[in-house]
mmCIF file of C-alpha atoms in Angstrom:
data_model
loop_
_atom_site.group_PDB
_atom_site.id
_atom_site.type_symbol
_atom_site.label_atom_id
_atom_site.label_comp_id
_atom_site.label_asym_id
_atom_site.label_seq_id
_atom_site.Cartn_x
_atom_site.Cartn_y
_atom_site.Cartn_z
ATOM 1 C CA UNK A 295 -52.958 91.368 -9.590
ATOM 2 C CA UNK A 296 -56.381 90.447 -8.186
ATOM 3 C CA UNK A 297 -54.870 88.893 -5.053
ATOM 4 C CA UNK A 298 -52.778 92.027 -4.510
ATOM 5 C CA UNK A 299 -55.871 94.217 -4.797
ATOM 6 C CA UNK A 300 -57.750 92.018 -2.338
ATOM 7 C CA UNK A 301 -54.896 92.428 0.142
ATOM 8 C CA UNK A 302 -54.920 96.203 -0.322
ATOM 9 C CA UNK A 303 -58.688 96.285 0.176
ATOM 10 C CA UNK A 304 -58.303 94.207 3.321
ATOM 11 C CA UNK A 305 -55.766 96.630 4.790
ATOM 12 C CA UNK A 306 -57.932 99.638 4.068
ATOM 13 C CA UNK A 307 -60.816 97.743 5.627
ATOM 14 C CA UNK A 308 -58.887 97.932 8.912
ATOM 15 C CA UNK A 309 -58.709 101.739 8.747
ATOM 16 C CA UNK A 310 -60.674 103.650 11.393
ATOM 17 C CA UNK A 311 -62.906 106.651 10.705
ATOM 18 C CA UNK A 312 -60.004 109.091 11.167
ATOM 19 C CA UNK A 313 -57.899 107.368 8.509
ATOM 20 C CA UNK A 314 -55.450 105.510 10.773
ATOM 21 C CA UNK A 315 -54.270 101.983 9.952
ATOM 22 C CA UNK A 316 -52.461 100.340 12.870
ATOM 23 C CA UNK A 317 -48.780 99.600 12.331
ATOM 24 C CA UNK A 318 -49.014 96.064 13.747
ATOM 25 C CA UNK A 319 -51.873 93.690 12.937
ATOM 26 C CA UNK A 320 -51.694 91.067 15.697
ATOM 27 C CA UNK A 321 -54.470 88.614 14.917
ATOM 28 C CA UNK A 322 -55.020 86.123 17.738
ATOM 29 C CA UNK A 323 -53.159 84.965 20.864
ATOM 30 C CA UNK A 324 -50.571 82.904 18.975
ATOM 31 C CA UNK A 325 -49.495 85.899 16.916
ATOM 32 C CA UNK A 326 -49.517 88.110 20.025
ATOM 33 C CA UNK A 327 -47.179 85.698 21.831
ATOM 34 C CA UNK A 328 -44.548 86.332 19.162
ATOM 35 C CA UNK A 329 -44.716 90.143 19.264
ATOM 36 C CA UNK A 330 -42.544 91.974 21.837
ATOM 37 C CA UNK A 331 -44.693 93.768 24.456
ATOM 38 C CA UNK A 332 -43.390 97.211 23.457
ATOM 39 C CA UNK A 333 -44.901 96.772 19.983
ATOM 40 C CA UNK A 334 -48.299 95.480 21.065
ATOM 41 C CA UNK A 335 -49.757 98.837 22.100
ATOM 42 C CA UNK A 336 -50.770 100.853 19.028
ATOM 43 C CA UNK A 337 -50.786 104.656 18.873
ATOM 44 C CA UNK A 338 -53.175 106.391 16.440
ATOM 45 C CA UNK A 339 -50.729 109.251 15.837
ATOM 46 C CA UNK A 340 -47.956 106.924 14.622
ATOM 47 C CA UNK A 341 -47.666 106.472 10.862
ATOM 48 C CA UNK A 342 -45.738 104.215 8.502
ATOM 49 C CA UNK A 343 -44.592 104.717 4.905
ATOM 50 C CA UNK A 344 -47.816 104.545 2.827
ATOM 51 C CA UNK A 345 -46.582 101.852 0.469
ATOM 52 C CA UNK A 346 -50.128 100.629 -0.263
ATOM 53 C CA UNK A 347 -50.472 103.685 -2.495
ATOM 54 C CA UNK A 348 -47.705 102.286 -4.708
ATOM 55 C CA UNK A 349 -49.761 99.150 -5.372
ATOM 56 C CA UNK A 350 -52.829 101.163 -6.364
ATOM 57 C CA UNK A 351 -50.697 103.390 -8.606
ATOM 58 C CA UNK A 352 -49.237 100.306 -10.317
ATOM 59 C CA UNK A 353 -52.744 98.923 -10.858
ATOM 60 C CA UNK A 354 -53.940 102.186 -12.418
ATOM 61 C CA UNK A 355 -50.960 102.203 -14.779
ATOM 62 C CA UNK A 356 -51.753 98.673 -15.960
ATOM 63 C CA UNK A 357 -55.449 99.441 -16.240
ATOM 64 C CA UNK A 358 -54.563 102.258 -18.635
ATOM 65 C CA UNK A 359 -51.828 100.258 -20.403
ATOM 66 C CA UNK A 360 -52.761 96.533 -20.263
ATOM 67 C CA UNK A 361 -49.695 95.615 -22.314
ATOM 68 C CA UNK A 362 -47.561 96.272 -19.218
ATOM 69 C CA UNK A 363 -49.145 93.342 -17.352
ATOM 70 C CA UNK A 364 -47.756 89.810 -17.658
ATOM 71 C CA UNK A 365 -49.265 88.128 -14.594
ATOM 72 C CA UNK A 366 -52.133 85.708 -14.076
ATOM 73 C CA UNK A 367 -55.426 86.655 -15.757
ATOM 74 C CA UNK A 368 -57.035 89.539 -13.882
ATOM 75 C CA UNK A 369 -60.752 90.248 -13.823
ATOM 76 C CA UNK A 370 -60.024 93.866 -12.908
ATOM 77 C CA UNK A 371 -57.746 94.387 -15.907
ATOM 78 C CA UNK A 372 -59.824 92.424 -18.393
ATOM 79 C CA UNK A 373 -62.958 94.429 -17.514
ATOM 80 C CA UNK A 374 -62.201 98.156 -17.374
ATOM 81 C CA UNK A 375 -65.599 98.856 -15.804
ATOM 82 C CA UNK A 376 -64.754 96.509 -12.920
ATOM 83 C CA UNK A 377 -61.291 98.039 -12.569
ATOM 84 C CA UNK A 378 -62.787 101.534 -12.503
ATOM 85 C CA UNK A 379 -65.317 100.387 -9.914
ATOM 86 C CA UNK A 380 -62.449 99.206 -7.679
ATOM 87 C CA UNK A 381 -60.772 102.611 -7.943
ATOM 88 C CA UNK A 382 -64.017 104.461 -7.161
ATOM 89 C CA UNK A 383 -64.512 102.312 -4.088
ATOM 90 C CA UNK A 384 -61.008 102.690 -2.704
ATOM 91 C CA UNK A 385 -60.414 106.333 -3.715
ATOM 92 C CA UNK A 386 -62.292 107.863 -0.720
ATOM 93 C CA UNK A 387 -60.308 105.606 1.634
ATOM 94 C CA UNK A 388 -57.035 106.691 0.058
ATOM 95 C CA UNK A 389 -58.005 110.331 0.543
ATOM 96 C CA UNK A 390 -58.978 109.738 4.175
ATOM 97 C CA UNK A 391 -55.692 107.980 4.900
ATOM 98 C CA UNK A 392 -53.764 110.775 3.163
ATOM 99 C CA UNK A 393 -55.549 113.452 5.181
ATOM 100 C CA UNK A 394 -54.857 111.563 8.415
ATOM 101 C CA UNK A 395 -51.159 111.273 7.524
ATOM 102 C CA UNK A 396 -50.837 114.982 6.750
ATOM 103 C CA UNK A 397 -52.713 115.944 9.908
ATOM 104 C CA UNK A 398 -50.834 113.712 12.353
ATOM 105 C CA UNK A 399 -47.306 114.019 10.901
ATOM 106 C CA UNK A 400 -47.446 117.755 10.091
ATOM 107 C CA UNK A 401 -44.320 119.700 10.994
ATOM 108 C CA UNK A 402 -44.125 123.114 12.621
ATOM 109 C CA UNK A 403 -43.007 125.400 9.781
ATOM 110 C CA UNK A 404 -43.011 128.741 11.606
ATOM 111 C CA UNK A 405 -39.231 129.065 11.947
ATOM 112 C CA UNK A 406 -38.571 127.926 8.399
ATOM 113 C CA UNK A 407 -40.159 130.972 6.785
ATOM 114 C CA UNK A 408 -38.029 133.979 5.911
ATOM 115 C CA UNK A 409 -37.228 136.563 3.253
ATOM 116 C CA UNK A 410 -37.464 134.844 -0.113
ATOM 117 C CA UNK A 411 -38.341 131.518 1.513
ATOM 118 C CA UNK A 412 -41.818 130.058 1.837
ATOM 119 C CA UNK A 413 -42.378 126.432 2.786
ATOM 120 C CA UNK A 414 -45.960 125.211 2.725
ATOM 121 C CA UNK A 415 -45.301 121.495 3.298
ATOM 122 C CA UNK A 416 -43.168 119.773 5.925
ATOM 123 C CA UNK A 417 -43.553 116.632 8.010
ATOM 124 C CA UNK A 418 -42.036 114.854 10.993
ATOM 125 C CA UNK A 419 -42.374 111.195 11.933
ATOM 126 C CA UNK A 420 -44.051 110.861 15.312
ATOM 127 C CA UNK A 421 -42.798 108.234 17.747
ATOM 128 C CA UNK A 422 -39.114 109.012 17.250
ATOM 129 C CA UNK A 423 -36.529 108.311 19.965
ATOM 130 C CA UNK A 424 -32.847 109.335 19.962
ATOM 131 C CA UNK A 425 -31.882 105.874 18.664
ATOM 132 C CA UNK A 426 -34.796 104.934 16.420
ATOM 133 C CA UNK A 427 -37.464 106.240 14.091
ATOM 134 C CA UNK A 428 -39.410 102.996 13.737
ATOM 135 C CA UNK A 429 -42.373 104.721 12.137
ATOM 136 C CA UNK A 430 -40.234 105.780 9.172
ATOM 137 C CA UNK A 431 -39.505 102.148 8.348
ATOM 138 C CA UNK A 432 -35.779 102.981 8.488
ATOM 139 C CA UNK A 433 -35.476 102.063 12.155
ATOM 140 C CA UNK A 434 -31.902 103.000 13.168
ATOM 141 C CA UNK A 435 -31.105 105.331 10.258
ATOM 142 C CA UNK A 436 -29.169 108.335 11.672
ATOM 143 C CA UNK A 437 -31.169 111.491 12.375
ATOM 144 C CA UNK A 438 -30.474 114.872 13.930
ATOM 145 C CA UNK A 439 -29.309 114.728 17.550
ATOM 146 C CA UNK A 440 -30.894 115.483 19.870
ATOM 147 C CA UNK A 441 -34.446 115.068 18.548
ATOM 148 C CA UNK A 442 -36.307 118.364 18.199
ATOM 149 C CA UNK A 443 -40.098 118.842 17.999
ATOM 150 C CA UNK A 444 -39.629 121.199 15.033
ATOM 151 C CA UNK A 445 -37.338 119.046 12.939
ATOM 152 C CA UNK A 446 -38.482 118.052 9.453
ATOM 153 C CA UNK A 447 -37.854 114.693 7.794
ATOM 154 C CA UNK A 448 -37.215 114.603 4.060
ATOM 155 C CA UNK A 449 -38.464 111.023 3.724
ATOM 156 C CA UNK A 450 -41.793 111.881 5.389
ATOM 157 C CA UNK A 451 -42.351 114.750 2.941
ATOM 158 C CA UNK A 452 -41.346 112.509 0.034
ATOM 159 C CA UNK A 453 -43.907 109.884 1.033
ATOM 160 C CA UNK A 454 -46.604 112.571 1.193
ATOM 161 C CA UNK A 455 -45.538 113.568 -2.318
ATOM 162 C CA UNK A 456 -45.912 109.971 -3.457
ATOM 163 C CA UNK A 457 -49.444 109.838 -2.031
ATOM 164 C CA UNK A 458 -50.371 113.067 -3.806
ATOM 165 C CA UNK A 459 -49.013 111.828 -7.139
ATOM 166 C CA UNK A 460 -51.167 108.700 -6.856
ATOM 167 C CA UNK A 461 -54.277 110.637 -5.821
ATOM 168 C CA UNK A 462 -53.680 113.118 -8.623
ATOM 169 C CA UNK A 463 -53.604 110.326 -11.222
ATOM 170 C CA UNK A 464 -56.671 108.570 -9.834
ATOM 171 C CA UNK A 465 -58.704 111.779 -9.632
ATOM 172 C CA UNK A 466 -57.864 112.511 -13.262
ATOM 173 C CA UNK A 467 -58.825 108.983 -14.308
ATOM 174 C CA UNK A 468 -62.139 109.173 -12.430
ATOM 175 C CA UNK A 469 -62.950 112.657 -13.729
ATOM 176 C CA UNK A 470 -62.821 114.296 -10.278
ATOM 177 C CA UNK A 471 -61.853 117.710 -11.655
ATOM 178 C CA UNK A 472 -61.795 119.705 -8.416
ATOM 179 C CA UNK A 473 -59.719 117.057 -6.660
ATOM 180 C CA UNK A 474 -57.430 116.933 -9.665
ATOM 181 C CA UNK A 475 -56.753 120.678 -9.442
ATOM 182 C CA UNK A 476 -56.135 120.495 -5.690
ATOM 183 C CA UNK A 477 -53.755 117.556 -5.894
ATOM 184 C CA UNK A 478 -51.874 119.083 -8.838
ATOM 185 C CA UNK A 479 -51.333 122.232 -6.757
ATOM 186 C CA UNK A 480 -50.223 120.214 -3.733
ATOM 187 C CA UNK A 481 -47.770 118.251 -5.849
ATOM 188 C CA UNK A 482 -46.136 121.512 -6.964
ATOM 189 C CA UNK A 483 -46.011 122.750 -3.365
ATOM 190 C CA UNK A 484 -44.366 119.542 -2.171
ATOM 191 C CA UNK A 485 -41.692 119.602 -4.866
ATOM 192 C CA UNK A 486 -41.001 123.260 -4.018
ATOM 193 C CA UNK A 487 -40.842 122.499 -0.278
ATOM 194 C CA UNK A 488 -38.439 119.606 -0.794
ATOM 195 C CA UNK A 489 -36.074 121.937 -2.616
ATOM 196 C CA UNK A 490 -36.447 124.789 -0.133
ATOM 197 C CA UNK A 491 -36.440 122.868 3.147
ATOM 198 C CA UNK A 492 -34.269 119.849 2.398
ATOM 199 C CA UNK A 493 -31.718 120.492 -0.342
ATOM 200 C CA UNK A 494 -28.251 121.214 1.061
ATOM 201 C CA UNK A 495 -26.020 122.823 -1.516
ATOM 202 C CA UNK A 496 -22.785 122.305 0.488
ATOM 203 C CA UNK A 497 -23.572 118.599 0.832
ATOM 204 C CA UNK A 498 -25.114 118.283 -2.639
ATOM 205 C CA UNK A 499 -27.873 116.102 -1.201
ATOM 206 C CA UNK A 500 -31.356 116.095 0.305
ATOM 207 C CA UNK A 501 -31.219 116.070 4.095
ATOM 208 C CA UNK A 502 -33.339 116.294 7.228
ATOM 209 C CA UNK A 503 -33.659 119.734 8.799
ATOM 210 C CA UNK A 504 -33.677 120.668 12.468
ATOM 211 C CA UNK A 505 -33.562 123.743 14.715
ATOM 212 C CA UNK A 506 -30.311 124.739 16.387
ATOM 213 C CA UNK A 507 -29.412 127.465 18.894
ATOM 214 C CA UNK A 508 -33.054 128.091 19.603
ATOM 215 C CA UNK A 509 -34.265 129.478 16.280
ATOM 216 C CA UNK A 510 -31.899 128.645 13.413
ATOM 217 C CA UNK A 511 -32.855 125.949 10.854
ATOM 218 C CA UNK A 512 -29.978 123.645 9.958
ATOM 219 C CA UNK A 513 -29.623 120.809 7.450
ATOM 220 C CA UNK A 514 -28.459 117.561 9.036
ATOM 221 C CA UNK A 515 -27.047 115.322 6.324
ATOM 222 C CA UNK A 516 -26.607 111.592 6.640
ATOM 223 C CA UNK A 517 -26.313 110.659 2.993
ATOM 224 C CA UNK A 518 -28.132 107.489 2.138
ATOM 225 C CA UNK A 519 -31.595 106.198 1.409
ATOM 226 C CA UNK A 520 -33.435 109.229 2.783
ATOM 227 C CA UNK A 521 -31.362 111.431 0.452
ATOM 228 C CA UNK A 522 -32.625 109.358 -2.479
ATOM 229 C CA UNK A 523 -36.333 109.170 -1.644
ATOM 230 C CA UNK A 524 -37.306 112.333 -3.580
ATOM 231 C CA UNK A 525 -35.725 110.620 -6.590
ATOM 232 C CA UNK A 526 -37.088 107.134 -5.812
ATOM 233 C CA UNK A 527 -40.668 108.378 -5.408
ATOM 234 C CA UNK A 528 -40.769 110.347 -8.649
ATOM 235 C CA UNK A 529 -40.486 113.860 -7.223
ATOM 236 C CA UNK A 530 -37.540 114.903 -9.390
ATOM 237 C CA UNK A 531 -38.232 115.855 -12.994
ATOM 238 C CA UNK A 532 -35.639 114.942 -15.687
ATOM 239 C CA UNK A 533 -34.479 118.578 -15.939
ATOM 240 C CA UNK A 534 -34.112 119.045 -12.163
ATOM 241 C CA UNK A 535 -30.943 121.049 -11.415
ATOM 242 C CA UNK A 536 -30.082 118.577 -8.645
ATOM 243 C CA UNK A 537 -30.608 115.354 -10.552
ATOM 244 C CA UNK A 538 -26.965 115.107 -11.598
ATOM 245 C CA UNK A 539 -25.806 115.406 -7.985
ATOM 246 C CA UNK A 540 -28.214 112.673 -6.877
ATOM 247 C CA UNK A 541 -26.981 110.336 -9.623
ATOM 248 C CA UNK A 542 -23.395 111.093 -8.632
ATOM 249 C CA UNK A 543 -24.199 110.231 -5.010
ATOM 250 C CA UNK A 544 -25.727 106.903 -6.036
ATOM 251 C CA UNK A 545 -22.860 106.040 -8.375
ATOM 252 C CA UNK A 546 -19.973 106.997 -6.088
ATOM 253 C CA UNK A 547 -18.289 103.858 -4.636
ATOM 254 C CA UNK A 548 -17.026 105.937 -1.724
ATOM 255 C CA UNK A 549 -20.611 106.910 -0.908
ATOM 256 C CA UNK A 550 -23.449 104.504 -1.823
ATOM 257 C CA UNK A 551 -22.473 102.371 -4.823
ATOM 258 C CA UNK A 552 -21.240 98.833 -4.154
ATOM 259 C CA UNK A 553 -20.754 95.720 -6.251
ATOM 260 C CA UNK A 554 -23.779 94.209 -4.471
ATOM 261 C CA UNK A 555 -26.276 97.055 -4.716
ATOM 262 C CA UNK A 556 -26.826 100.547 -3.337
ATOM 263 C CA UNK A 557 -25.865 100.894 0.316
ATOM 264 C CA UNK A 558 -28.379 102.294 2.802
ATOM 265 C CA UNK A 559 -25.838 104.748 4.252
ATOM 266 C CA UNK A 560 -22.712 106.384 2.885
ATOM 267 C CA UNK A 561 -19.385 104.835 3.859
ATOM 268 C CA UNK A 562 -18.260 108.393 4.719
ATOM 269 C CA UNK A 563 -20.937 108.784 7.394
ATOM 270 C CA UNK A 564 -19.646 108.451 10.949
ATOM 271 C CA UNK A 565 -22.509 106.074 11.748
ATOM 272 C CA UNK A 566 -21.803 103.731 8.846
ATOM 273 C CA UNK A 567 -21.802 100.123 10.029
ATOM 274 C CA UNK A 568 -22.239 101.071 13.700
ATOM 275 C CA UNK A 569 -24.364 99.681 16.549
ATOM 276 C CA UNK A 570 -27.319 97.660 15.191
ATOM 277 C CA UNK A 571 -26.188 98.321 11.625
ATOM 278 C CA UNK A 572 -29.691 97.690 10.311
ATOM 279 C CA UNK A 573 -30.193 100.667 7.959
ATOM 280 C CA UNK A 574 -26.604 101.899 8.296
ATOM 281 C CA UNK A 575 -24.990 100.292 5.286
ATOM 282 C CA UNK A 576 -26.632 97.009 4.260
ATOM 283 C CA UNK A 577 -28.231 96.657 0.830
ATOM 284 C CA UNK A 578 -32.040 96.439 0.766
ATOM 285 C CA UNK A 579 -33.732 95.134 -2.360
ATOM 286 C CA UNK A 580 -36.890 97.263 -1.975
ATOM 287 C CA UNK A 581 -35.078 100.614 -2.162
ATOM 288 C CA UNK A 582 -32.767 99.331 -4.896
ATOM 289 C CA UNK A 583 -35.815 98.333 -6.929
ATOM 290 C CA UNK A 584 -37.215 101.867 -6.640
ATOM 291 C CA UNK A 585 -33.866 103.287 -7.747
ATOM 292 C CA UNK A 586 -33.857 100.959 -10.759
ATOM 293 C CA UNK A 587 -37.360 102.089 -11.757
ATOM 294 C CA UNK A 588 -36.279 105.721 -11.844
ATOM 295 C CA UNK A 589 -33.024 104.939 -13.671
ATOM 296 C CA UNK A 590 -34.995 103.080 -16.320
ATOM 297 C CA UNK A 591 -37.283 106.075 -16.790
ATOM 298 C CA UNK A 592 -34.303 108.384 -17.237
ATOM 299 C CA UNK A 593 -32.569 105.960 -19.591
ATOM 300 C CA UNK A 594 -35.615 106.080 -21.873
ATOM 301 C CA UNK A 595 -35.831 109.874 -22.006
ATOM 302 C CA UNK A 596 -33.635 112.221 -23.978
ATOM 303 C CA UNK A 597 -31.734 114.491 -21.677
ATOM 304 C CA UNK A 598 -28.348 115.292 -20.156
ATOM 305 C CA UNK A 599 -28.460 112.275 -17.824
ATOM 306 C CA UNK A 600 -29.725 109.628 -20.239
ATOM 307 C CA UNK A 601 -26.350 108.052 -20.927
ATOM 308 C CA UNK A 602 -25.295 107.863 -17.286
ATOM 309 C CA UNK A 603 -28.682 106.566 -16.149
ATOM 310 C CA UNK A 604 -28.512 103.850 -18.801
ATOM 311 C CA UNK A 605 -25.105 102.615 -17.685
ATOM 312 C CA UNK A 606 -26.133 102.720 -14.019
ATOM 313 C CA UNK A 607 -29.351 100.819 -14.724
ATOM 314 C CA UNK A 608 -27.575 98.036 -16.609
ATOM 315 C CA UNK A 609 -24.857 97.561 -13.986
ATOM 316 C CA UNK A 610 -27.051 97.930 -10.899
ATOM 317 C CA UNK A 611 -29.596 95.450 -12.251
ATOM 318 C CA UNK A 612 -26.867 92.900 -12.886
ATOM 319 C CA UNK A 613 -25.280 93.525 -9.472
ATOM 320 C CA UNK A 614 -28.572 92.925 -7.658
ATOM 321 C CA UNK A 615 -29.383 89.744 -9.562
ATOM 322 C CA UNK A 616 -25.887 88.414 -8.852
ATOM 323 C CA UNK A 617 -26.161 89.298 -5.166
ATOM 324 C CA UNK A 618 -29.477 87.569 -4.537
ATOM 325 C CA UNK A 619 -28.718 84.575 -6.746
ATOM 326 C CA UNK A 620 -25.242 83.914 -5.332
ATOM 327 C CA UNK A 621 -26.548 84.098 -1.779
ATOM 328 C CA UNK A 622 -29.456 81.807 -2.674
ATOM 329 C CA UNK A 623 -27.047 79.388 -4.330
ATOM 330 C CA UNK A 624 -24.843 79.341 -1.214
ATOM 331 C CA UNK A 625 -27.570 79.140 1.437
ATOM 332 C CA UNK A 626 -30.880 78.241 -0.214
ATOM 333 C CA UNK A 627 -32.527 81.352 1.197
ATOM 334 C CA UNK A 628 -33.705 84.787 0.120
ATOM 335 C CA UNK A 629 -32.585 87.157 2.858
ATOM 336 C CA UNK A 630 -33.962 90.312 4.439
ATOM 337 C CA UNK A 631 -30.893 92.350 3.473
ATOM 338 C CA UNK A 632 -27.429 91.862 2.010
ATOM 339 C CA UNK A 633 -24.009 92.802 3.308
ATOM 340 C CA UNK A 634 -22.595 95.707 1.298
ATOM 341 C CA UNK A 635 -19.018 94.443 1.751
ATOM 342 C CA UNK A 636 -19.450 90.743 0.989
ATOM 343 C CA UNK A 637 -22.852 90.453 -0.697
ATOM 344 C CA UNK A 638 -23.869 87.715 1.743
ATOM 345 C CA UNK A 639 -27.500 87.538 2.865
ATOM 346 C CA UNK A 640 -28.141 88.409 6.483
ATOM 347 C CA UNK A 641 -30.786 89.000 9.164
ATOM 348 C CA UNK A 642 -34.074 87.160 8.481
ATOM 349 C CA UNK A 643 -33.894 84.184 6.123
ATOM 350 C CA UNK A 644 -36.775 82.834 4.040
ATOM 351 C CA UNK A 645 -37.528 86.520 3.468
ATOM 352 C CA UNK A 646 -39.811 86.357 0.447
ATOM 353 C CA UNK A 647 -41.231 89.808 1.170
ATOM 354 C CA UNK A 648 -39.606 92.664 -0.686
ATOM 355 C CA UNK A 649 -36.590 90.529 -1.593
ATOM 356 C CA UNK A 650 -38.987 88.762 -3.985
ATOM 357 C CA UNK A 651 -38.756 91.986 -6.007
ATOM 358 C CA UNK A 652 -35.701 90.369 -7.563
ATOM 359 C CA UNK A 653 -38.164 88.525 -9.811
ATOM 360 C CA UNK A 654 -39.497 91.874 -11.048
ATOM 361 C CA UNK A 655 -35.926 93.076 -11.501
ATOM 362 C CA UNK A 656 -35.245 90.034 -13.689
ATOM 363 C CA UNK A 657 -38.354 90.900 -15.707
ATOM 364 C CA UNK A 658 -37.256 94.489 -16.262
ATOM 365 C CA UNK A 659 -36.382 95.231 -19.881
ATOM 366 C CA UNK A 660 -32.778 95.156 -21.046
ATOM 367 C CA UNK A 661 -31.688 98.410 -22.605
ATOM 368 C CA UNK A 662 -28.822 99.138 -24.987
ATOM 369 C CA UNK A 663 -25.679 100.716 -23.716
ATOM 370 C CA UNK A 664 -25.014 104.266 -24.832
ATOM 371 C CA UNK A 665 -21.983 105.631 -26.565
ATOM 372 C CA UNK A 666 -20.342 108.830 -25.371
ATOM 373 C CA UNK A 667 -19.370 109.516 -28.960
ATOM 374 C CA UNK A 668 -23.063 109.749 -29.808
ATOM 375 C CA UNK A 669 -23.640 112.504 -27.289
ATOM 376 C CA UNK A 670 -25.698 110.254 -25.022
ATOM 377 C CA UNK A 671 -28.100 109.157 -27.791
ATOM 378 C CA UNK A 672 -28.992 105.494 -27.915
ATOM 379 C CA UNK A 673 -28.208 103.767 -31.192
ATOM 380 C CA UNK A 674 -30.406 100.953 -32.460
ATOM 381 C CA UNK A 675 -27.182 98.960 -32.973
ATOM 382 C CA UNK A 676 -25.714 99.752 -29.584
ATOM 383 C CA UNK A 677 -26.651 96.552 -27.770
ATOM 384 C CA UNK A 678 -23.449 94.855 -28.851
ATOM 385 C CA UNK A 679 -21.907 91.672 -27.567
ATOM 386 C CA UNK A 680 -21.664 92.922 -23.987
ATOM 387 C CA UNK A 681 -25.366 93.793 -23.761
ATOM 388 C CA UNK A 682 -26.282 90.441 -25.292
ATOM 389 C CA UNK A 683 -24.008 88.547 -22.924
ATOM 390 C CA UNK A 684 -25.655 90.315 -19.977
ATOM 391 C CA UNK A 685 -29.077 89.153 -21.134
ATOM 392 C CA UNK A 686 -27.851 85.588 -21.687
ATOM 393 C CA UNK A 687 -26.191 85.607 -18.291
ATOM 394 C CA UNK A 688 -29.429 86.596 -16.596
ATOM 395 C CA UNK A 689 -31.330 83.882 -18.502
ATOM 396 C CA UNK A 690 -28.704 81.356 -17.435
ATOM 397 C CA UNK A 691 -29.105 82.396 -13.798
ATOM 398 C CA UNK A 692 -32.880 81.977 -14.002
ATOM 399 C CA UNK A 693 -32.410 78.462 -15.411
ATOM 400 C CA UNK A 694 -29.858 77.663 -12.693
ATOM 401 C CA UNK A 695 -32.263 78.985 -10.061
ATOM 402 C CA UNK A 696 -34.995 76.677 -11.401
ATOM 403 C CA UNK A 697 -32.707 73.648 -11.530
ATOM 404 C CA UNK A 698 -31.413 74.241 -7.995
ATOM 405 C CA UNK A 699 -34.927 74.663 -6.576
ATOM 406 C CA UNK A 700 -36.344 71.529 -8.199
ATOM 407 C CA UNK A 701 -33.157 69.441 -8.274
ATOM 408 C CA UNK A 702 -34.581 66.523 -6.269
ATOM 409 C CA UNK A 703 -37.635 66.213 -8.496
ATOM 410 C CA UNK A 704 -35.476 66.455 -11.604
ATOM 411 C CA UNK A 705 -33.163 63.691 -10.336
ATOM 412 C CA UNK A 706 -36.131 61.400 -9.656
ATOM 413 C CA UNK A 707 -37.547 62.109 -13.108
ATOM 414 C CA UNK A 708 -34.176 61.410 -14.732
ATOM 415 C CA UNK A 709 -33.887 58.072 -12.913
ATOM 416 C CA UNK A 710 -37.368 57.040 -14.063
ATOM 417 C CA UNK A 711 -36.546 57.890 -17.650
ATOM 418 C CA UNK A 712 -33.426 55.727 -17.472
#
């Protein structure tokens, strides 16, 4: 935990007075020689998904509930005064970065207002080209064509919502009452704007919005990861009227569900698997991890979707562990992404970035399966042989992973003992 917080502090130490943190940090001539020229020039109006906020939010949660932490001893968690001091120091920087993001990525909402419709929040990734939106982190993910200066991106708004949720929690923890009221109001506005500007009832999904025929707003739906970000980032409450549709989209094998994880783009989309095929179908562990987190939350709460969320959580978790382990077993590498048709690792190897989240997925708690005859309620006796075998299977894979990694050392030790 402490190393992670030092890294976060270091990144925010690179922020300028306006709140901008450069997308690329090219430190020294050797690093610069490996970066393509088109990525070396940095633009202070270009953003990236503010994932650093997720780390701070996770730290706050563990500071309030130390039992959730199982890592190396942490001075920040063992001393609440020190942990609070860290939050007080970084809180103004988080606010500055948030304000910069909102200011530079703000969308033009004029044409989206109408009778019975009021949208107060909307955002557009700057730096987009017809082929790519690199700043979104989802490089070649399909967007509205052609690009329009008044289009709105559902993932950009969702990331702003994630920032506000984090700031809201920190302000409450630090006793910043006025900030707390402001962020609580903004959180409500963002959730309302997501529903008003980005939910498409005909498509039963969250979508980008653009302007057509001069003045008419139109939803442009490419079902996939951007459709799930309101869910992934905690912007859908358990009683949301659209939660069932989102779960159906995730669980549909003809859309996003595969035996190897959740696809980045629906198989029904005309761009599925085309051109670079980077974010157009492959399975990414980082987004799958976020989906698992939300499914686990739902599985632990009474409600109409508890049973389905439980089953999806159990199966998706097992699918992801199988995918990463089998590929590691075959190649010896953790990969950047995984093929949604074969499960094979692809693109960058030795990718111990977000693919390392598989360790956190292994550490996630097993939950009992639900019984439809119990009306979705979880029975204390519902684990059963299948749930137990799943847990044992995961333990066996961890042991196999350890043995494979240290096989040479184990062989030498065995020979010495003989």
